């Protein structure tokens, strides 16, 4: 809000919008549940009507916004990389519509490819939104909290911004949350070859997702027998090898690889040393993960530390004006963890509603 609202409104108007928006969010979280309880059928129906309605709106947005006119190239970086792979070229030297290069790991090319064939990689946002509706329905028991969760998501500036600019970052995080949350408890007995392939796919979208994957996998991995451990490791290995071949088989030379590769490009925003430190912290934290809510909270905290400490480094080096106003640091990287924060908030709200219902039965 600080960065973008003053471009269209005066300072006092920007402050007023931010204040009203914050009050509406607080009212939604703390007061709407009691009001919605009076209309249970309408609340349940509204969740699906509103959810499917926003899905339709997201499709319309993708159809009507020309990505070539956008001043953000995350969508075209993904598209350029997929196009290069399909044409048998090296994806990391492909140029997007703003003259930049993709930093996407090969797993994201696989995730985005079906939507490339549909005509717009921006459809990925619409697809992951449908998966998020399913996740909300599965993980949240209270119909009122489901509706609140949906309203919080689609009214959040950080989410709407990503849909409008066809960015894949939030979709990437939501896809990780969906896959990890779908059968969270069964990972203690189903950690086999297929799970290994899925872990390799998610790991090969963004390096920072190593942190939530460790939180998800490490404890159940240690509890497995030797055969299951071997099947899981084999799945991860096969997945990483196949994805590596897909991305790097057409590398023209070692010099080109050193100059244009996703690891160096991602390291510019999230320093490698910081990422390694937080990955090491994730291992002992993983031992304390028993419930899905704990996984979501730990992922939110550690991923937030990764981005926030990186931002602080930029602020110290370049100052506030250059870092924020002149976009030396990409603020959309906060969307690596904002979906975790959103989900943890509504899960806690749902838990509170259960306790309240137990103490005050109808």
Short mmCIF file of C-alpha atoms in Angstrom, two decimals, residues 109-351:
data_model
loop_
_atom_site.label_atom_id
_atom_site.label_comp_id
_atom_site.label_asym_id
_atom_site.label_seq_id
_atom_site.Cartn_x
_atom_site.Cartn_y
_atom_site.Cartn_z
CA UNK A 109 8.30 -25.19 -16.21
CA UNK A 110 6.48 -28.52 -15.77
CA UNK A 111 3.80 -26.91 -13.58
CA UNK A 112 3.29 -24.06 -16.05
CA UNK A 113 3.42 -26.11 -19.26
CA UNK A 114 -0.27 -27.22 -19.35
CA UNK A 115 -1.35 -23.57 -19.07
CA UNK A 116 1.15 -22.54 -21.76
CA UNK A 117 -0.62 -24.97 -24.09
CA UNK A 118 -3.97 -23.47 -23.04
CA UNK A 119 -2.69 -20.13 -24.28
CA UNK A 120 -1.72 -18.22 -21.11
CA UNK A 121 0.53 -19.24 -18.21
CA UNK A 122 -1.59 -16.85 -16.10
CA UNK A 123 -4.28 -19.55 -15.94
CA UNK A 124 -2.05 -21.20 -13.32
CA UNK A 125 -3.47 -18.69 -10.80
CA UNK A 126 -7.04 -19.80 -11.58
CA UNK A 127 -6.15 -23.50 -11.29
CA UNK A 128 -4.39 -23.14 -7.93
CA UNK A 129 -7.31 -21.05 -6.67
CA UNK A 130 -9.62 -24.03 -7.29
CA UNK A 131 -7.22 -26.27 -5.38
CA UNK A 132 -7.23 -23.70 -2.56
CA UNK A 133 -11.04 -23.86 -2.39
CA UNK A 134 -10.75 -27.62 -1.94
CA UNK A 135 -8.05 -27.16 0.72
CA UNK A 136 -10.22 -24.69 2.67
CA UNK A 137 -13.19 -27.06 2.48
CA UNK A 138 -11.11 -30.03 3.63
CA UNK A 139 -9.10 -28.39 6.42
CA UNK A 140 -11.65 -25.99 7.95
CA UNK A 141 -14.67 -27.48 9.70
CA UNK A 142 -16.68 -24.31 10.35
CA UNK A 143 -18.74 -23.02 7.42
CA UNK A 144 -18.39 -19.48 8.76
CA UNK A 145 -14.60 -19.69 8.94
CA UNK A 146 -14.46 -21.18 5.43
CA UNK A 147 -16.24 -18.11 4.10
CA UNK A 148 -14.04 -15.79 6.16
CA UNK A 149 -10.94 -17.59 4.83
CA UNK A 150 -12.13 -17.12 1.27
CA UNK A 151 -12.98 -13.45 1.79
CA UNK A 152 -9.60 -12.77 3.42
CA UNK A 153 -7.82 -14.34 0.46
CA UNK A 154 -9.67 -12.68 -2.42
CA UNK A 155 -9.75 -9.28 -0.66
CA UNK A 156 -6.02 -9.30 0.06
CA UNK A 157 -4.03 -6.81 -2.02
CA UNK A 158 -1.08 -9.18 -2.20
CA UNK A 159 -3.21 -11.92 -3.78
CA UNK A 160 -5.23 -9.76 -6.19
CA UNK A 161 -2.01 -8.09 -7.35
CA UNK A 162 -0.50 -11.46 -8.26
CA UNK A 163 -3.62 -12.50 -10.20
CA UNK A 164 -3.69 -9.23 -12.15
CA UNK A 165 0.00 -9.34 -13.13
CA UNK A 166 -0.15 -13.10 -13.94
CA UNK A 167 2.59 -13.89 -11.42
CA UNK A 168 3.25 -17.49 -10.42
CA UNK A 169 4.73 -16.91 -6.95
CA UNK A 170 1.60 -17.23 -4.79
CA UNK A 171 0.35 -20.06 -7.01
CA UNK A 172 3.63 -21.86 -6.39
CA UNK A 173 3.24 -21.48 -2.62
CA UNK A 174 -0.45 -22.49 -2.66
CA UNK A 175 0.41 -25.58 -4.71
CA UNK A 176 3.03 -26.57 -2.13
CA UNK A 177 0.51 -26.08 0.69
CA UNK A 178 -2.13 -28.11 -1.15
CA UNK A 179 0.20 -31.04 -1.82
CA UNK A 180 1.54 -31.08 1.74
CA UNK A 181 -1.88 -30.68 3.34
CA UNK A 182 -3.83 -33.18 1.27
CA UNK A 183 -2.69 -36.27 3.20
CA UNK A 184 -0.61 -34.75 5.99
CA UNK A 185 -0.89 -37.53 8.55
CA UNK A 186 -0.56 -40.39 6.04
CA UNK A 187 2.95 -39.24 5.14
CA UNK A 188 4.13 -41.42 8.05
CA UNK A 189 3.14 -44.54 6.10
CA UNK A 190 3.00 -43.39 2.45
CA UNK A 191 6.43 -41.82 2.07
CA UNK A 192 7.38 -43.82 -1.02
CA UNK A 193 8.46 -43.40 -4.64
CA UNK A 194 5.53 -41.21 -5.75
CA UNK A 195 5.96 -38.91 -2.76
CA UNK A 196 9.64 -38.64 -3.67
CA UNK A 197 8.73 -37.58 -7.21
CA UNK A 198 6.32 -34.92 -5.87
CA UNK A 199 8.92 -33.62 -3.42
CA UNK A 200 11.45 -33.38 -6.28
CA UNK A 201 8.92 -31.47 -8.38
CA UNK A 202 8.15 -28.93 -5.64
CA UNK A 203 11.83 -28.61 -4.68
CA UNK A 204 12.56 -27.85 -8.33
CA UNK A 205 10.24 -24.85 -8.43
CA UNK A 206 12.02 -22.56 -5.92
CA UNK A 207 15.02 -23.25 -3.69
CA UNK A 208 13.43 -21.55 -0.66
CA UNK A 209 10.78 -24.30 -0.59
CA UNK A 210 13.48 -26.62 0.72
CA UNK A 211 12.49 -25.24 4.15
CA UNK A 212 8.80 -26.35 4.22
CA UNK A 213 9.70 -29.61 2.47
CA UNK A 214 12.13 -30.47 5.29
CA UNK A 215 9.42 -29.64 7.83
CA UNK A 216 7.04 -31.92 5.95
CA UNK A 217 9.32 -34.87 5.19
CA UNK A 218 12.19 -35.14 7.68
CA UNK A 219 10.43 -36.59 10.74
CA UNK A 220 8.34 -39.21 8.86
CA UNK A 221 11.39 -40.09 6.74
CA UNK A 222 13.35 -41.06 9.85
CA UNK A 223 10.41 -43.19 11.03
CA UNK A 224 10.38 -45.29 7.82
CA UNK A 225 11.96 -48.66 7.27
CA UNK A 226 15.01 -49.01 5.07
CA UNK A 227 12.98 -50.13 2.03
CA UNK A 228 10.62 -47.16 2.17
CA UNK A 229 13.51 -44.77 2.69
CA UNK A 230 15.20 -46.23 -0.37
CA UNK A 231 12.03 -45.90 -2.48
CA UNK A 232 11.55 -42.30 -1.37
CA UNK A 233 15.18 -41.35 -2.07
CA UNK A 234 14.99 -43.12 -5.43
CA UNK A 235 11.87 -41.10 -6.29
CA UNK A 236 13.55 -37.83 -5.34
CA UNK A 237 16.68 -38.76 -7.29
CA UNK A 238 14.78 -39.81 -10.42
CA UNK A 239 12.67 -36.65 -10.29
CA UNK A 240 15.66 -34.33 -9.90
CA UNK A 241 17.63 -36.07 -12.66
CA UNK A 242 14.76 -35.93 -15.15
CA UNK A 243 14.06 -32.28 -14.36
CA UNK A 244 17.76 -31.46 -14.59
CA UNK A 245 17.99 -33.12 -18.00
CA UNK A 246 14.93 -31.17 -19.16
CA UNK A 247 16.44 -27.83 -18.16
CA UNK A 248 20.14 -28.25 -18.88
CA UNK A 249 20.49 -30.74 -21.75
CA UNK A 250 20.66 -27.89 -24.27
CA UNK A 251 23.23 -25.81 -22.36
CA UNK A 252 25.51 -24.46 -25.11
CA UNK A 253 28.65 -24.17 -22.97
CA UNK A 254 29.97 -24.09 -19.42
CA UNK A 255 30.53 -20.34 -19.74
CA UNK A 256 26.88 -19.78 -20.67
CA UNK A 257 25.77 -21.91 -17.72
CA UNK A 258 27.90 -19.92 -15.28
CA UNK A 259 26.43 -16.64 -16.54
CA UNK A 260 22.82 -17.77 -17.00
CA UNK A 261 21.55 -20.27 -14.44
CA UNK A 262 18.62 -20.22 -12.00
CA UNK A 263 20.74 -20.67 -8.87
CA UNK A 264 22.69 -17.44 -9.38
CA UNK A 265 19.55 -15.53 -10.36
CA UNK A 266 17.54 -16.66 -7.31
CA UNK A 267 20.51 -15.99 -5.04
CA UNK A 268 20.37 -12.28 -5.89
CA UNK A 269 17.11 -11.81 -3.98
CA UNK A 270 17.50 -14.51 -1.32
CA UNK A 271 21.21 -14.92 -0.43
CA UNK A 272 22.51 -18.49 -0.50
CA UNK A 273 24.20 -18.34 2.92
CA UNK A 274 20.99 -17.15 4.56
CA UNK A 275 18.98 -19.88 2.86
CA UNK A 276 21.44 -22.57 4.02
CA UNK A 277 21.30 -21.30 7.61
CA UNK A 278 17.50 -21.44 7.70
CA UNK A 279 17.52 -24.89 6.07
CA UNK A 280 19.75 -26.13 8.91
CA UNK A 281 17.38 -24.61 11.47
CA UNK A 282 14.46 -26.41 9.80
CA UNK A 283 15.81 -29.87 10.71
CA UNK A 284 15.44 -29.60 14.53
CA UNK A 285 12.15 -27.72 14.10
CA UNK A 286 10.82 -30.61 12.00
CA UNK A 287 10.99 -32.93 15.03
CA UNK A 288 8.27 -30.83 16.71
CA UNK A 289 5.81 -31.04 13.81
CA UNK A 290 2.84 -33.19 14.77
CA UNK A 291 -0.15 -31.36 13.24
CA UNK A 292 -0.78 -29.59 9.97
CA UNK A 293 -1.23 -26.24 11.76
CA UNK A 294 2.26 -26.60 13.25
CA UNK A 295 3.69 -27.26 9.80
CA UNK A 296 1.96 -24.14 8.44
CA UNK A 297 3.17 -21.98 11.34
CA UNK A 298 6.78 -23.18 11.17
CA UNK A 299 6.84 -22.72 7.39
CA UNK A 300 5.45 -19.19 7.77
CA UNK A 301 8.06 -18.22 10.37
CA UNK A 302 11.13 -19.68 8.64
CA UNK A 303 10.15 -18.51 5.15
CA UNK A 304 9.33 -15.07 6.58
CA UNK A 305 12.77 -14.93 8.18
CA UNK A 306 14.37 -15.79 4.85
CA UNK A 307 12.67 -12.92 3.02
CA UNK A 308 12.70 -10.38 5.87
CA UNK A 309 16.38 -10.80 6.74
CA UNK A 310 17.19 -10.48 3.05
CA UNK A 311 15.16 -7.25 2.92
CA UNK A 312 17.02 -5.90 5.97
CA UNK A 313 20.31 -6.59 4.22
CA UNK A 314 19.17 -4.55 1.23
CA UNK A 315 17.95 -1.73 3.49
CA UNK A 316 21.31 -1.56 5.24
CA UNK A 317 23.24 -1.64 1.96
CA UNK A 318 21.09 0.61 -0.25
CA UNK A 319 18.76 2.54 2.06
CA UNK A 320 14.97 2.69 2.20
CA UNK A 321 14.28 4.78 -0.91
CA UNK A 322 16.37 2.69 -3.30
CA UNK A 323 15.26 -0.62 -1.81
CA UNK A 324 11.51 0.06 -1.75
CA UNK A 325 10.65 2.97 -4.05
CA UNK A 326 13.20 2.12 -6.73
CA UNK A 327 12.47 -1.63 -6.49
CA UNK A 328 15.99 -2.90 -5.88
CA UNK A 329 14.30 -5.50 -3.67
CA UNK A 330 11.26 -7.28 -5.11
CA UNK A 331 8.51 -6.86 -2.51
CA UNK A 332 6.47 -9.66 -4.12
CA UNK A 333 8.94 -12.10 -2.54
CA UNK A 334 6.92 -11.64 0.64
CA UNK A 335 4.32 -13.81 -1.11
CA UNK A 336 6.59 -16.79 -0.50
CA UNK A 337 5.15 -16.84 3.03
CA UNK A 338 1.95 -14.73 3.05
CA UNK A 339 -0.24 -17.73 2.08
CA UNK A 340 1.17 -19.61 5.09
CA UNK A 341 0.30 -16.66 7.35
CA UNK A 342 -3.21 -16.42 5.90
CA UNK A 343 -3.84 -20.16 6.31
CA UNK A 344 -2.49 -20.29 9.87
CA UNK A 345 -4.73 -17.38 10.84
CA UNK A 346 -7.90 -19.06 9.57
CA UNK A 347 -6.92 -22.46 11.00
CA UNK A 348 -6.54 -20.82 14.41
CA UNK A 349 -9.88 -19.09 13.96
CA UNK A 350 -11.47 -22.43 13.14
CA UNK A 351 -9.87 -23.97 16.24
#
